[in-house]
Short mmCIF file of C-alpha atoms and ligand atoms in Angstrom, two decimals:
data_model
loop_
_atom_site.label_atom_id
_atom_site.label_comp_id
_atom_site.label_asym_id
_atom_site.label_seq_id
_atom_site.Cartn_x
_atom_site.Cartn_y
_atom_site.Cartn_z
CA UNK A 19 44.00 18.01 -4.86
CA UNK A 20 43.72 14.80 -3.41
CA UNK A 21 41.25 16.00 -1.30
CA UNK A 22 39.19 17.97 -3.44
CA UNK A 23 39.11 14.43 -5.54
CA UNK A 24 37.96 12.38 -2.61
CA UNK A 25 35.07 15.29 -2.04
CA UNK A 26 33.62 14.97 -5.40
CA UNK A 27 32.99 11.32 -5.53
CA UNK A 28 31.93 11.10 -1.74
CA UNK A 29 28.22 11.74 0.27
CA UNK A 30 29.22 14.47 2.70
CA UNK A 31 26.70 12.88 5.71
CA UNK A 32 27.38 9.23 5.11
CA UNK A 33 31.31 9.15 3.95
CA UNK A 34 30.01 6.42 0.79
CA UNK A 35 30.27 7.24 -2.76
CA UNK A 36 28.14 9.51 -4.46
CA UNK A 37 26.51 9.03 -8.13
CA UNK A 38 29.97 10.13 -9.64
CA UNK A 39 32.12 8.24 -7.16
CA UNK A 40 29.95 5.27 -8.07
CA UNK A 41 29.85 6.52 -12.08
CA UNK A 42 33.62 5.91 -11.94
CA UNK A 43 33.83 2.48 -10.58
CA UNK A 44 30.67 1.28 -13.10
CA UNK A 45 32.72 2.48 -15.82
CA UNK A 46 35.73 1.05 -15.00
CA UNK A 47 33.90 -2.51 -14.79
CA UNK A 48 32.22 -1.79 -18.11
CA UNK A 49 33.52 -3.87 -21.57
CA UNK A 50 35.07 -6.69 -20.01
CA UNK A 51 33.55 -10.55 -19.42
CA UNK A 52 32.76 -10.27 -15.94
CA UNK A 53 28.89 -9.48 -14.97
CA UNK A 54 28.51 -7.51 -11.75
CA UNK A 55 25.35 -6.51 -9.93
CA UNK A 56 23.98 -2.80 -9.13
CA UNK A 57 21.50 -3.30 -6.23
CA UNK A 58 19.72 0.29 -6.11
CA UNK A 59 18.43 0.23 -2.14
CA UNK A 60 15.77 2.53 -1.15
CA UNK A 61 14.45 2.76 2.40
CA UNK A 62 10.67 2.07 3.13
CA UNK A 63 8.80 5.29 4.58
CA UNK A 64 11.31 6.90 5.27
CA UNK A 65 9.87 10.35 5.03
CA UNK A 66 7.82 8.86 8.02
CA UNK A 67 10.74 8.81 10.07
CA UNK A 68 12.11 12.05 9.02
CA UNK A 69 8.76 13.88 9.63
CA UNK A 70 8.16 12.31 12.70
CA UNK A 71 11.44 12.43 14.83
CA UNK A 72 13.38 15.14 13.10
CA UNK A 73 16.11 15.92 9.88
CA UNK A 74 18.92 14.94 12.68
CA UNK A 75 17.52 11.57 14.11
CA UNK A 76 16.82 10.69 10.02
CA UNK A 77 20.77 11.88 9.35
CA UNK A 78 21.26 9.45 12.24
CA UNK A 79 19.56 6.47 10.44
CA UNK A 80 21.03 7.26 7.04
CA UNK A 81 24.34 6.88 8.18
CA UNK A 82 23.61 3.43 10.05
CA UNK A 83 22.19 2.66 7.32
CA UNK A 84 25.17 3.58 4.81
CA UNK A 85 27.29 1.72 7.76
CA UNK A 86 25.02 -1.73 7.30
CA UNK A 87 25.49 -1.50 3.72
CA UNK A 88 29.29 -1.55 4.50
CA UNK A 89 28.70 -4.34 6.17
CA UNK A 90 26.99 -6.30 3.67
CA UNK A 91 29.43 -6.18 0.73
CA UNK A 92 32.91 -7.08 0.31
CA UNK A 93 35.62 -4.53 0.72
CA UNK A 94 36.38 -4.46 -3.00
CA UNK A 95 32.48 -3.80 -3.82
CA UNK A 96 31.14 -0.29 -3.64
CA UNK A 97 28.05 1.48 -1.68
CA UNK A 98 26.94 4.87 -2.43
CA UNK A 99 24.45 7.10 -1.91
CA UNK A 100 22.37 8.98 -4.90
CA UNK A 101 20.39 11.16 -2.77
CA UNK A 102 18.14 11.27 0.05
CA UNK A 103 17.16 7.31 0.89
CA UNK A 104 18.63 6.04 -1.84
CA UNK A 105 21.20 3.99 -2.04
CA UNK A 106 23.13 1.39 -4.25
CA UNK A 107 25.41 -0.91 -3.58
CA UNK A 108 27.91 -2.36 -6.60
CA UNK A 109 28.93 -6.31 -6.48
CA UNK A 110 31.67 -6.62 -8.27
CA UNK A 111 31.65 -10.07 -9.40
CA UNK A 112 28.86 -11.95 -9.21
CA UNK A 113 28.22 -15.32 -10.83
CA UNK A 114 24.96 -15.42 -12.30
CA UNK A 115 23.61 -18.48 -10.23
CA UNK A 116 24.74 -16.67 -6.84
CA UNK A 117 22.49 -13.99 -7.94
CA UNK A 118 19.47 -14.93 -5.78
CA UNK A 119 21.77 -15.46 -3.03
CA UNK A 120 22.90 -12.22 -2.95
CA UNK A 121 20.37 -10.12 -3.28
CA UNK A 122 18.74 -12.66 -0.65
CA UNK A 123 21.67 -11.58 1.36
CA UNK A 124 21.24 -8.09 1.39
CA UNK A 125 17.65 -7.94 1.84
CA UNK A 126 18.01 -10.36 4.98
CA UNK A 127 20.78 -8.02 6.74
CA UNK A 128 19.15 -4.79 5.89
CA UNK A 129 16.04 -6.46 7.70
CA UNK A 130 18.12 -6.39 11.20
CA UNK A 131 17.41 -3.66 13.25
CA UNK A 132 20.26 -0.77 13.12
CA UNK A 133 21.42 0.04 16.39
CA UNK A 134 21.07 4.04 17.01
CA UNK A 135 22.21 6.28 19.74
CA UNK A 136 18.64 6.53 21.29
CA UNK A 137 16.78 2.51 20.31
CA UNK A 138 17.05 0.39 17.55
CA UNK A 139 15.09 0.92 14.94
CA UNK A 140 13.65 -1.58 12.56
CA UNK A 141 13.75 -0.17 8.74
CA UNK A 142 11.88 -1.96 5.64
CA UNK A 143 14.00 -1.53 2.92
CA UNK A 144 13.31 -2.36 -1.31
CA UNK A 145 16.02 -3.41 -3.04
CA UNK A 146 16.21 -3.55 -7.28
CA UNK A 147 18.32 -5.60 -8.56
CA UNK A 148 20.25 -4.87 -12.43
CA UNK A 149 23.07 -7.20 -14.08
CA UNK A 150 25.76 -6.04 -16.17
CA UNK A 151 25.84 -7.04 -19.28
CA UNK A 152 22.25 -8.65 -19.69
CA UNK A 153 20.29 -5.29 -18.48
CA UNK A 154 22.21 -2.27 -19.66
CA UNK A 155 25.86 -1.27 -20.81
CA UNK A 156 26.08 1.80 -19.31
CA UNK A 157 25.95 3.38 -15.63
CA UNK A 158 22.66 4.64 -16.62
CA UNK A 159 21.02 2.04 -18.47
CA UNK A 160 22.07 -0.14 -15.38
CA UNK A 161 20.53 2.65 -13.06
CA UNK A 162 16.95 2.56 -14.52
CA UNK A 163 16.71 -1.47 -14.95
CA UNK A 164 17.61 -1.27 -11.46
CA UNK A 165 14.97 1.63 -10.41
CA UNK A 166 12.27 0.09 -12.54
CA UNK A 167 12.89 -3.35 -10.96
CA UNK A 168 12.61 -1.25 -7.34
CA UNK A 169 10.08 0.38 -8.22
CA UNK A 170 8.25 -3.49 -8.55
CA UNK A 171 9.86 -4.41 -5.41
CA UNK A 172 8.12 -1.31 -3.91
CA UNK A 173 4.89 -2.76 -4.63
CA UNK A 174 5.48 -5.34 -1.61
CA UNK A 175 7.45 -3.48 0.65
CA UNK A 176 10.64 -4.66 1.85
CA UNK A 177 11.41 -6.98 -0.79
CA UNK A 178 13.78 -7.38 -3.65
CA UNK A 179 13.11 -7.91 -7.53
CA UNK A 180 15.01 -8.27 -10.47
CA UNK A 181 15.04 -6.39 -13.67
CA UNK A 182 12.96 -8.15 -16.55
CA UNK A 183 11.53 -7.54 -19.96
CA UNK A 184 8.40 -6.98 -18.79
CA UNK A 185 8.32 -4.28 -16.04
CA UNK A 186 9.28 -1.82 -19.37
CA UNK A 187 5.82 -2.56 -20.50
CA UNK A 188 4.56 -2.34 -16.60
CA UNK A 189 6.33 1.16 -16.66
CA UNK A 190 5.36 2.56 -19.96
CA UNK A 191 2.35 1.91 -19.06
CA UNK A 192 2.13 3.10 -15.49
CA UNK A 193 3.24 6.44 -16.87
CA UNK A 194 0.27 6.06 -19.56
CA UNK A 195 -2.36 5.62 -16.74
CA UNK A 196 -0.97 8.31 -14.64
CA UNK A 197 -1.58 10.88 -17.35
CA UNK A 198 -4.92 9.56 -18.20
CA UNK A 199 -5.48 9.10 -14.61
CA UNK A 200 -5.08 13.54 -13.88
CA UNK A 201 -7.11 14.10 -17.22
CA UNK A 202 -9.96 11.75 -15.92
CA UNK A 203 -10.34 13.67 -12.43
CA UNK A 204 -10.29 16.73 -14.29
CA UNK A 205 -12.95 15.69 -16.39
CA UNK A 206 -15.27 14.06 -14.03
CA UNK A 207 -14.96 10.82 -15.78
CA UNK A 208 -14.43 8.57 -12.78
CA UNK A 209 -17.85 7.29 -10.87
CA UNK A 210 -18.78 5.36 -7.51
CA UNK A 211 -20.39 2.01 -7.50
CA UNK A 212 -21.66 0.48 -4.25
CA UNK A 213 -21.99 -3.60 -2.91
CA UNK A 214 -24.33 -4.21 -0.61
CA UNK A 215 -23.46 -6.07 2.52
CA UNK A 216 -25.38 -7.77 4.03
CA UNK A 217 -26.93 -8.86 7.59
CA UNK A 218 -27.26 -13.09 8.59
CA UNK A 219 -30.71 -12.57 7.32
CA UNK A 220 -29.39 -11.15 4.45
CA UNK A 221 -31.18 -7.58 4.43
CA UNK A 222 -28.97 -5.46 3.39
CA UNK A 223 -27.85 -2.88 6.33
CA UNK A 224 -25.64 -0.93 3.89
CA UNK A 225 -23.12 0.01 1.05
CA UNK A 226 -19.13 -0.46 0.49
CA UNK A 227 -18.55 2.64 -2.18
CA UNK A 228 -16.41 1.38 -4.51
CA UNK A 229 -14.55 3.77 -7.45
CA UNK A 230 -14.19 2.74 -11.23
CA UNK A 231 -12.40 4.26 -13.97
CA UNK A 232 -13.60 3.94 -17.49
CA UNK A 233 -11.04 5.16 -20.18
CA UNK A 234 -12.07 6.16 -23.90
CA UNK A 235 -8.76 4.32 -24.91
CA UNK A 236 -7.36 1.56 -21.88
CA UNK A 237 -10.95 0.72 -21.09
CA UNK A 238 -12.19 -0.31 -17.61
CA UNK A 239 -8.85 0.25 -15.42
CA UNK A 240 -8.90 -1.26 -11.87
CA UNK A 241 -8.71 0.54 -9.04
CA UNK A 242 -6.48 -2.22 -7.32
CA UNK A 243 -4.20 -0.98 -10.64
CA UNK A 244 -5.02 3.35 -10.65
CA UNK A 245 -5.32 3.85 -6.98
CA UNK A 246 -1.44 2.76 -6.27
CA UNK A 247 -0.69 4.91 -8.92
CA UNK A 248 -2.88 7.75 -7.51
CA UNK A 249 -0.69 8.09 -4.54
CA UNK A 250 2.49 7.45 -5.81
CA UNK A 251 1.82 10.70 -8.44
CA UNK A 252 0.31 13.09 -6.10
CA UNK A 253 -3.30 12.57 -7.04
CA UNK A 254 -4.23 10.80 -4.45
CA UNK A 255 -5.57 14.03 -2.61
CA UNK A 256 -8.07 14.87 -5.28
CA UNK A 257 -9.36 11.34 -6.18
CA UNK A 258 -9.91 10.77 -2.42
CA UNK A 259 -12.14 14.07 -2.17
CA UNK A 260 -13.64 12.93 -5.12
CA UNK A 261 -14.29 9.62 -3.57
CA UNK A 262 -15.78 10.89 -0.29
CA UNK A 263 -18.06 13.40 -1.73
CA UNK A 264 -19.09 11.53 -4.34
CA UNK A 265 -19.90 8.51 -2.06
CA UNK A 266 -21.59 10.61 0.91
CA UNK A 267 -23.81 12.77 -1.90
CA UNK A 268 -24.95 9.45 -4.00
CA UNK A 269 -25.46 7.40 -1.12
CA UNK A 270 -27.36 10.48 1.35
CA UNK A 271 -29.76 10.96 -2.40
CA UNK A 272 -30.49 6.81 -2.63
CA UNK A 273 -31.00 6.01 0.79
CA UNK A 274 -32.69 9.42 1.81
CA UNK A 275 -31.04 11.94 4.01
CA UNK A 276 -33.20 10.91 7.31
CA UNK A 277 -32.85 7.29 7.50
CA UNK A 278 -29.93 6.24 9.67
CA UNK A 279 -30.63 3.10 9.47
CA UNK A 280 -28.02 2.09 6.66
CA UNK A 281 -24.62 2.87 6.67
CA UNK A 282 -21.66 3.23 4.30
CA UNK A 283 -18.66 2.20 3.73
CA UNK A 284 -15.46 3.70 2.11
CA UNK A 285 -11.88 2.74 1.30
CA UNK A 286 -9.84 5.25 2.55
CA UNK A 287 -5.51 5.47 1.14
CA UNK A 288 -2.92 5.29 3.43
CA UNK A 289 -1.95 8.99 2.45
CA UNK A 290 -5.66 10.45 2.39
CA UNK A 291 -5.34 9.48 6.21
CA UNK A 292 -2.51 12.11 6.87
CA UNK A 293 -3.68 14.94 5.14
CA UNK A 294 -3.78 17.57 7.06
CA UNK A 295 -7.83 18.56 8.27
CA UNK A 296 -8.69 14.97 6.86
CA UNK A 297 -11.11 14.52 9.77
CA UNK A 298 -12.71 17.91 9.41
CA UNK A 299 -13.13 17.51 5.99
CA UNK A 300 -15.11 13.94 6.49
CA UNK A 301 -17.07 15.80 9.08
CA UNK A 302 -17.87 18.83 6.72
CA UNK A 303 -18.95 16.26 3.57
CA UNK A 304 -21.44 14.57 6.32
CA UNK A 305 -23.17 17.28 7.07
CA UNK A 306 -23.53 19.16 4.00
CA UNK A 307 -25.18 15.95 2.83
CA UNK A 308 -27.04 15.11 5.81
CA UNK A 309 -25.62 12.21 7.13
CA UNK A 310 -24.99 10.83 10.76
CA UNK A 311 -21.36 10.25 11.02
CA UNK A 312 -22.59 6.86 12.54
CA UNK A 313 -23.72 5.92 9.29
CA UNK A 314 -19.81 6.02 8.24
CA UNK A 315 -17.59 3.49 8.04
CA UNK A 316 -13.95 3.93 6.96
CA UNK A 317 -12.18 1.04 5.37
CA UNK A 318 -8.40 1.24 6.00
CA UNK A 319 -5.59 -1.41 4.98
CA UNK A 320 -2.62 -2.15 7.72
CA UNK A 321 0.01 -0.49 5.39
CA UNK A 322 -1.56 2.60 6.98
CA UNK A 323 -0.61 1.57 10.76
CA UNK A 324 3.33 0.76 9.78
CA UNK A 325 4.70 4.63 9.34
CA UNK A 326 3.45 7.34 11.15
CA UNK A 327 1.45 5.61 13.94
CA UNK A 328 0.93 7.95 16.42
CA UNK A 329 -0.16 10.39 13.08
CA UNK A 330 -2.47 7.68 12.02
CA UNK A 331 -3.77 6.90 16.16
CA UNK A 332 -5.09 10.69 16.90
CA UNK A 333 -6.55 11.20 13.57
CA UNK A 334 -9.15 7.98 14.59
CA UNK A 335 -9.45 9.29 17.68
CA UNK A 336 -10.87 12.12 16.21
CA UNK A 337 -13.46 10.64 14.35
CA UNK A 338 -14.20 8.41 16.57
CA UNK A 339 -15.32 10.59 18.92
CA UNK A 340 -18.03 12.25 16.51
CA UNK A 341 -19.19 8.29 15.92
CA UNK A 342 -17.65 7.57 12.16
CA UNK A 343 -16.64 4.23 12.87
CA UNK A 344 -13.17 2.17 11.34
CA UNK A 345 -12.65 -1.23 9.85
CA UNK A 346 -9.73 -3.11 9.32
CA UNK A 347 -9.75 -4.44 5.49
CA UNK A 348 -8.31 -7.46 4.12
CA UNK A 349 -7.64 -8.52 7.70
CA UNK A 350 -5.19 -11.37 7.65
CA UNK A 351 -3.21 -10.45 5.02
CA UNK A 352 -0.72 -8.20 6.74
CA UNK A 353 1.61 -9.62 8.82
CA UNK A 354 0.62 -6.98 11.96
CA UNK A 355 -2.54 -7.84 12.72
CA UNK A 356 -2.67 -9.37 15.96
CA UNK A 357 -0.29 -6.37 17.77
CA UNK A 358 -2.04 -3.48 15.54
CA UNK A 359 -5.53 -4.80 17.37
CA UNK A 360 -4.17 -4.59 20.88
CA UNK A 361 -2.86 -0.69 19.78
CA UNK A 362 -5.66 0.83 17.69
CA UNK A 363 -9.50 1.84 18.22
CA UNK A 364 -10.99 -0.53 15.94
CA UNK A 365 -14.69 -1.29 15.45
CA UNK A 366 -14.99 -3.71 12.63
CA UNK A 367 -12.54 -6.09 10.87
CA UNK A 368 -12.89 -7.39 7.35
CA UNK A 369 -12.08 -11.00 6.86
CA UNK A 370 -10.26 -10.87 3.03
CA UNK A 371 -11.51 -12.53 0.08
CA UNK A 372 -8.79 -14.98 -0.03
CA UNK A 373 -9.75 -17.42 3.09
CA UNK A 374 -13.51 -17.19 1.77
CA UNK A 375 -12.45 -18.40 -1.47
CA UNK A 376 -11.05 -21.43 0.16
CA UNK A 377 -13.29 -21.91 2.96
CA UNK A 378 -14.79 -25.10 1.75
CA UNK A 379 -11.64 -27.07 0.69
CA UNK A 380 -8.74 -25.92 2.51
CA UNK A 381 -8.32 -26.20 5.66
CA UNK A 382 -5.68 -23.94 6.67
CA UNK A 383 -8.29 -21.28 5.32
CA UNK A 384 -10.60 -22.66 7.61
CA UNK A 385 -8.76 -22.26 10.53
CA UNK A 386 -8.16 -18.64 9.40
CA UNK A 387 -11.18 -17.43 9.05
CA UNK A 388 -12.09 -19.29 12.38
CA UNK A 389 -9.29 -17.85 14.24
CA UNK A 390 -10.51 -14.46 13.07
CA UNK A 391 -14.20 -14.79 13.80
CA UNK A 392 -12.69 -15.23 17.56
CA UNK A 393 -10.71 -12.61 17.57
CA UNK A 394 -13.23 -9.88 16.59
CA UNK A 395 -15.45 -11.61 19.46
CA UNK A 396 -12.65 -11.53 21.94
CA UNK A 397 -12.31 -8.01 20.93
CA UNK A 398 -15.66 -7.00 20.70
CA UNK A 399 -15.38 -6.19 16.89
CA UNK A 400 -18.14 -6.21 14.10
CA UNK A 401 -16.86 -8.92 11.55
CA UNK A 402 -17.68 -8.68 7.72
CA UNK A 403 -16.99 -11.60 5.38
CA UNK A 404 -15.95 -10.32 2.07
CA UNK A 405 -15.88 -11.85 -1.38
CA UNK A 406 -18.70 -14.43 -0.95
CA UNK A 407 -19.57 -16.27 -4.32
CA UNK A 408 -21.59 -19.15 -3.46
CA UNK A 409 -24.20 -20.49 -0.91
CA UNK A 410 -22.09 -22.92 0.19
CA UNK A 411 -19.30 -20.36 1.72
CA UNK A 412 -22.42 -18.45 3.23
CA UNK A 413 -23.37 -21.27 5.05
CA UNK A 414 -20.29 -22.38 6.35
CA UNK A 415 -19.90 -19.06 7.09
CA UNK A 416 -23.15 -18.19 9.42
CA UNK A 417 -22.33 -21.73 10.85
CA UNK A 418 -18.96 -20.41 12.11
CA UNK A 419 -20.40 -18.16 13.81
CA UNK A 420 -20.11 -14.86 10.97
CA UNK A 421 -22.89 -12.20 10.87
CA UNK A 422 -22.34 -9.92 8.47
CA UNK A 423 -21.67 -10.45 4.59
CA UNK A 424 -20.49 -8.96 1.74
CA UNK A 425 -20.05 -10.58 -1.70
CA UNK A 426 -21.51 -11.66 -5.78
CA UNK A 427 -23.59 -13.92 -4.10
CA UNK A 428 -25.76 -11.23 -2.34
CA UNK A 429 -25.05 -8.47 -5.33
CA UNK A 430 -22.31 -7.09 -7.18
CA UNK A 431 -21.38 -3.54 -6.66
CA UNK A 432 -23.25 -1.47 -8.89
CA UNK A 433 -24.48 2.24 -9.59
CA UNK A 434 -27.53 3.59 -7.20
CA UNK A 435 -29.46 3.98 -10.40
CA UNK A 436 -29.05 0.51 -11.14
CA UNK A 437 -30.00 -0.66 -7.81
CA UNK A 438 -33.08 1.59 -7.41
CA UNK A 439 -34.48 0.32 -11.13
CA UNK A 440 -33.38 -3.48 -9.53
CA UNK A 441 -35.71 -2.56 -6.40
CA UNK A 442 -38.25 -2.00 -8.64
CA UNK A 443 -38.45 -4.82 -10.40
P1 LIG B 18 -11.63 -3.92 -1.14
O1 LIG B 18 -11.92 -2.67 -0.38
O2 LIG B 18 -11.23 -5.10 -0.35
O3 LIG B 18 -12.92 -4.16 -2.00
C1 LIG B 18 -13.44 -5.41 -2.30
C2 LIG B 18 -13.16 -5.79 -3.72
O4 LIG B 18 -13.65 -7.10 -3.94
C3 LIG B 18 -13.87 -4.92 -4.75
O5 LIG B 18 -13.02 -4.90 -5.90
C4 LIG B 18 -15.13 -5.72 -5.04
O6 LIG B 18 -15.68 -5.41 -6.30
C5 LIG B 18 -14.58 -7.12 -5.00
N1 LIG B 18 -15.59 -8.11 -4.65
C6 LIG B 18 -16.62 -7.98 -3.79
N2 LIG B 18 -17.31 -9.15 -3.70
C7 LIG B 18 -16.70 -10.02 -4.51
C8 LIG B 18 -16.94 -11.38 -4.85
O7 LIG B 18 -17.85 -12.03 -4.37
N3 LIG B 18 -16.08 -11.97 -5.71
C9 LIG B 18 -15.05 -11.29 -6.27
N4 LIG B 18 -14.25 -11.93 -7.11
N5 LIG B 18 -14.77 -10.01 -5.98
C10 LIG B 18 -15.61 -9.37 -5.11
P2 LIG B 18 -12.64 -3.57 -6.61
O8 LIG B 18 -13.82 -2.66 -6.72
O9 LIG B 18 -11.93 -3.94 -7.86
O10 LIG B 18 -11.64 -2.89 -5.60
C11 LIG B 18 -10.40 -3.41 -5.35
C12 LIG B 18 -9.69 -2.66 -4.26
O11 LIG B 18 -9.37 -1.34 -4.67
C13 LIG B 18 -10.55 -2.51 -3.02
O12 LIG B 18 -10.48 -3.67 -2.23
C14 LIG B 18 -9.93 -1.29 -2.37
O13 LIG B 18 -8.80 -1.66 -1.63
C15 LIG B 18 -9.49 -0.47 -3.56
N6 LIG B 18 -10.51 0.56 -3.80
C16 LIG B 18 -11.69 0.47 -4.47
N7 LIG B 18 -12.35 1.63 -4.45
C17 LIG B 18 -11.59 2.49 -3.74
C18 LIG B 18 -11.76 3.86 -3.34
O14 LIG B 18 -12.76 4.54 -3.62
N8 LIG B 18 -10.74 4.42 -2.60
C19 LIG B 18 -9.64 3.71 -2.23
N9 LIG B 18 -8.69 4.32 -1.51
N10 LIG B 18 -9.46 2.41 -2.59
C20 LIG B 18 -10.43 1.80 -3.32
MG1 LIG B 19 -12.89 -2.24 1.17
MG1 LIG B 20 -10.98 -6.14 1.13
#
C-alpha cells in the first residue's frame, strides 16, 4: 500500500512529485500565516532538443534537470513535475523581502550547464513565480498566477517574473486577439505595407513588407503584439503564407515582373523557418509571380539560430544556393551575435532601431553602431540602418561609413497604392 501511495504522487522518469504529490503538500500549507512560493519552471525549446537528439537523450535532460531542481531547494521544499517540461518547485517559507532573492536563485542555478552522460548541455529555462496568500488560496489559483506570470517570463526567454494584477488583463486579452487573430486570416482582413530603404543617395533600391492588422473592434493591433501570438497558437503557418504571397504578388504587380533591379524584403518567424518544404514553397511563390529569387531578402531575428541550428543552417543553405539572400534583424540586440556570424551564411545585417535612436547623444550607442558597421565590413556583409527619423542620424550615419537606409525620414511604410499615387504627384 505504501507503495502504491508513493506511485501516485510521484513522476515515474524523474522520481519528483507529480501534480497530486505536489496537490497534497500545497494543501497542507494552505490556511495558516505563513506565505510560501510556487515557482512553475518550464524549460526553453525544449521540443528542440527532443526533436533533434531523440525521446531518450530528452528523458536524459529531464531528469538532470529534475536533479538541479533538487539541488536548488531545501530538503523540506518540494519539486515536481506536471508534465512534459514543466516543472514547479514549492518554497516553503519564504519571507516576502527574500522573494527576489529566490527566484534570483533559481533562475541563476538553472542557468549552469547540467552535466549529461554524452556533454553538458546549456538549457534556458522561464520561471513564474506565485505567492501564497497574496495570488491565490488554492493549489490551482496558485497554479495559473504562476503560469500566467511564466507565460510573461516566456516573452524574454530564460527569465523569471512575478504574478501581478495586470498580466490578467495581458491574458484576457491575449486570448481575445488570438480569436480575432484566426477569424481575420480567414477573412482576408490582414494587408502588407512596404518601407522603402534606401541607397547613400537615397534612391530607393527596394521594399521591407511589413503586415498590419486592422480589427472592426481592438483597432490597429501591432504586429510586434499579433505575430508572438501567431506562433504561440498555431497560426503562425497560415499568416506566414499569407505574408509571403501577399508580399511577392503586391510587390512583383508595383515594381513590374521584369525589373530586377529592386528587391524585397520580408520578416520571416522563427517557426515559419522549420516548416517542413519552407524553401520550396518560397521558391514556388517566386516564380509563380515572376520574381528573381535575388530580388529576395529574408529578415530573420537570432531567436531563430538558438534551437534547432543545424535545422535552421541547411534550410539557408538551400536558398542560398538559388540566390534569395538573408539578413540578420535587430542586430545587436541578442546576446549571440558575434559567434552566430562566424557559424551562419549571412549576407546582410540590420543595425536595430535602438542605437539609431541614440546615435547623436549617447555615446555608448555610438560605439555600437560603429562596432557594427566594422563588423559587416570585416565580414563582407551588406549593412542596413533601420529606424532613421531625422537628417541628423542620416548624416552621422553615411559619415560612419553606413550605405544603406531604412527609416520615417526617407518614408513610412505604406500600401503600393499609396506609393504609386505618391509617385505621381
Ligand atoms: P522589424 O522587422 O525590425 O521592422 C521595423 C519596424 O520599425 C516596423 O514596425 C517599422 O514600421 C518600424 N519603423 C521603420 N522605420 C521607423 C522609424 O523611422 N521610426 C520608428 N519609430 N519606427 C520605424 P512594425 O511594422 O510595427 O513591425 C514591428 C515588428 O514586427 C517588425 O520589426 C518585425 O519583427 C515584425 N513584423 C512585421 N511584419 C511582419 C511579418 O510580415 N512577418 C513577421 N514574421 N514579422 C513581422
Ligand atoms: Mg524587419
Ligand atoms: Mg528590425
Amino acid at each position: 500500500l505504501r507503495e502504491l501511495m508513493y506511485l501516485s504522487r510521484h513522476d515515474e522518469l524523474t522520481g519528483v512529485d507529480n501534480r497530486s504529490g505536489l496537490s497534497v503538500s500545497i494543501d497542507s500549507l494552505l490556511g495558516r500565516k505563513q506565505s510560501f512560493m510556487v515557482a512553475v519552471v518550464n524549460i526553453d525549446h525544449f521540443r528542440g532538443i527532443n526533436d533533434r537528439f531523440g525521446q531518450e537523450y530528452g528523458d536524459q535532460v529531464l531528469c538532470a534537470f529534475a536533479r538541479r531542481l533538487l539541488s536548488v531547494v531545501d530538503e523540506k521544499d518540494v519539486v515536481a513535475r506536471l508534465g512534459a517540461d514543466e516543472f514547479v518547485v514549492l518554497i516553503k517559507a519564504v519571507n516576502l523581502q527574500a522573494l527576489e532573492s529566490h527566484a534570483l536563485q533559481l533562475s541563476r542555478q538553472l542557468d549552469k550547464p547540467l552535466e549529461l552522460e554524452q556533454f553538458p548541455l546549456q538549457l534556458g529555462a522561464s520561471i513564474g513565480v506565485a505567492v501564497y496568500p497574496g495570488d491565490g488560496d488554492s493549489v490551482n489559483a496558485l497554479l495559473r498566477s504562476a503560469h500566467l506570470a511564466l507565460y510573461q517570463a516566456k516573452k524574454s526567454r530564460n527569465d523569471w517574473c512575478l504574478y501581478r494584477e495586470e498580466l490578467e488583463q495581458a491574458y484576457s486579452r491575449r486570448v481575445q486577439l488570438e480569436q480575432r487573430l484566426r477569424q481575420a486570416l480567414n477573412l482576408g482582413q490582414l494587408t502588407m505595407v512596404f518601407q522603402p530603404q534606401v541607397d547613400d543617395a537615397r534612391a530607393v533600391y527596394g521594399y521591407e513588407a511589413l503586415v498590419r492588422w486592422c480589427d472592426d473592434e481592438l483597432g490597429q493591433v501591432g504586429p510586434d503584439e499579433f505575430v508572438g501570438i501567431a506562433e504561440a497558437s498555431g497560426l503562425m503557418p497560415a499568416l506566414g503564407q499569407f505574408v509571403m504571397e501577399t508580399s511577392v504578388r503586391e510587390f512583383s504587380e508595383f515594381v513590374g515582373a521584369q525589373d530586377e533591379r529592386w528587391q524585397l524584403a520580408v520578416n520571416i518567424s522563427v517557426l515559419q523557418f522549420l516548416q517542413p518544404g519552407f524553401a520550396n514553397d518560397v521558391f514556388s511563390v517566386l516564380s509563380r509571380y515572376g520574381l528573381s529569387p535575388k530580388q529576395l531578402m529574408l529578415e530573420m531575428t537570432e531567436s531563430l539560430f538558438i534551437s534547432n541550428f543545424d535545422d535552421v543552417l541547411a534550410v539557408l543553405n538551400e536558398l542560398r544556393k538559388q540566390g534569395v539572400r538573408v539578413s540578420m534583424d535587430d542586430f545587436g540586440t541578442g546576446y549571440s551575435s558575434l559567434s552566430l556570424l562566424r557559424t551562419l551564411p549571412l549576407d546582410e545585417l540590420k543595425i536595430d532601431k535602438s542605437f539609431i535612436d541614440g546615435l547623436l547623444d549617447d555615446h555608448k550607442a555610438q560605439n555600437m553602431v560603429a562596432s557594427i558597421i566594422s563588423i559587416a565590413r570585416s565580414h563582407q556583409l551588406e549593412l542596413v540602418a533601420e529606424g532613421v527619423e531625422t537628417e541628423g542620424q542620416y548624416r552621422a550615419l553615411i559619415s560612419m561609413g553606413c550605405k544603406l537606409f531604412q527609416g520615417y525620414y526617407f518614408g513610412r511604410p505604406a500600401a503600393f497604392a499609396v506609393e504609386a499615387a505618391s509617385r505621381h504627384e
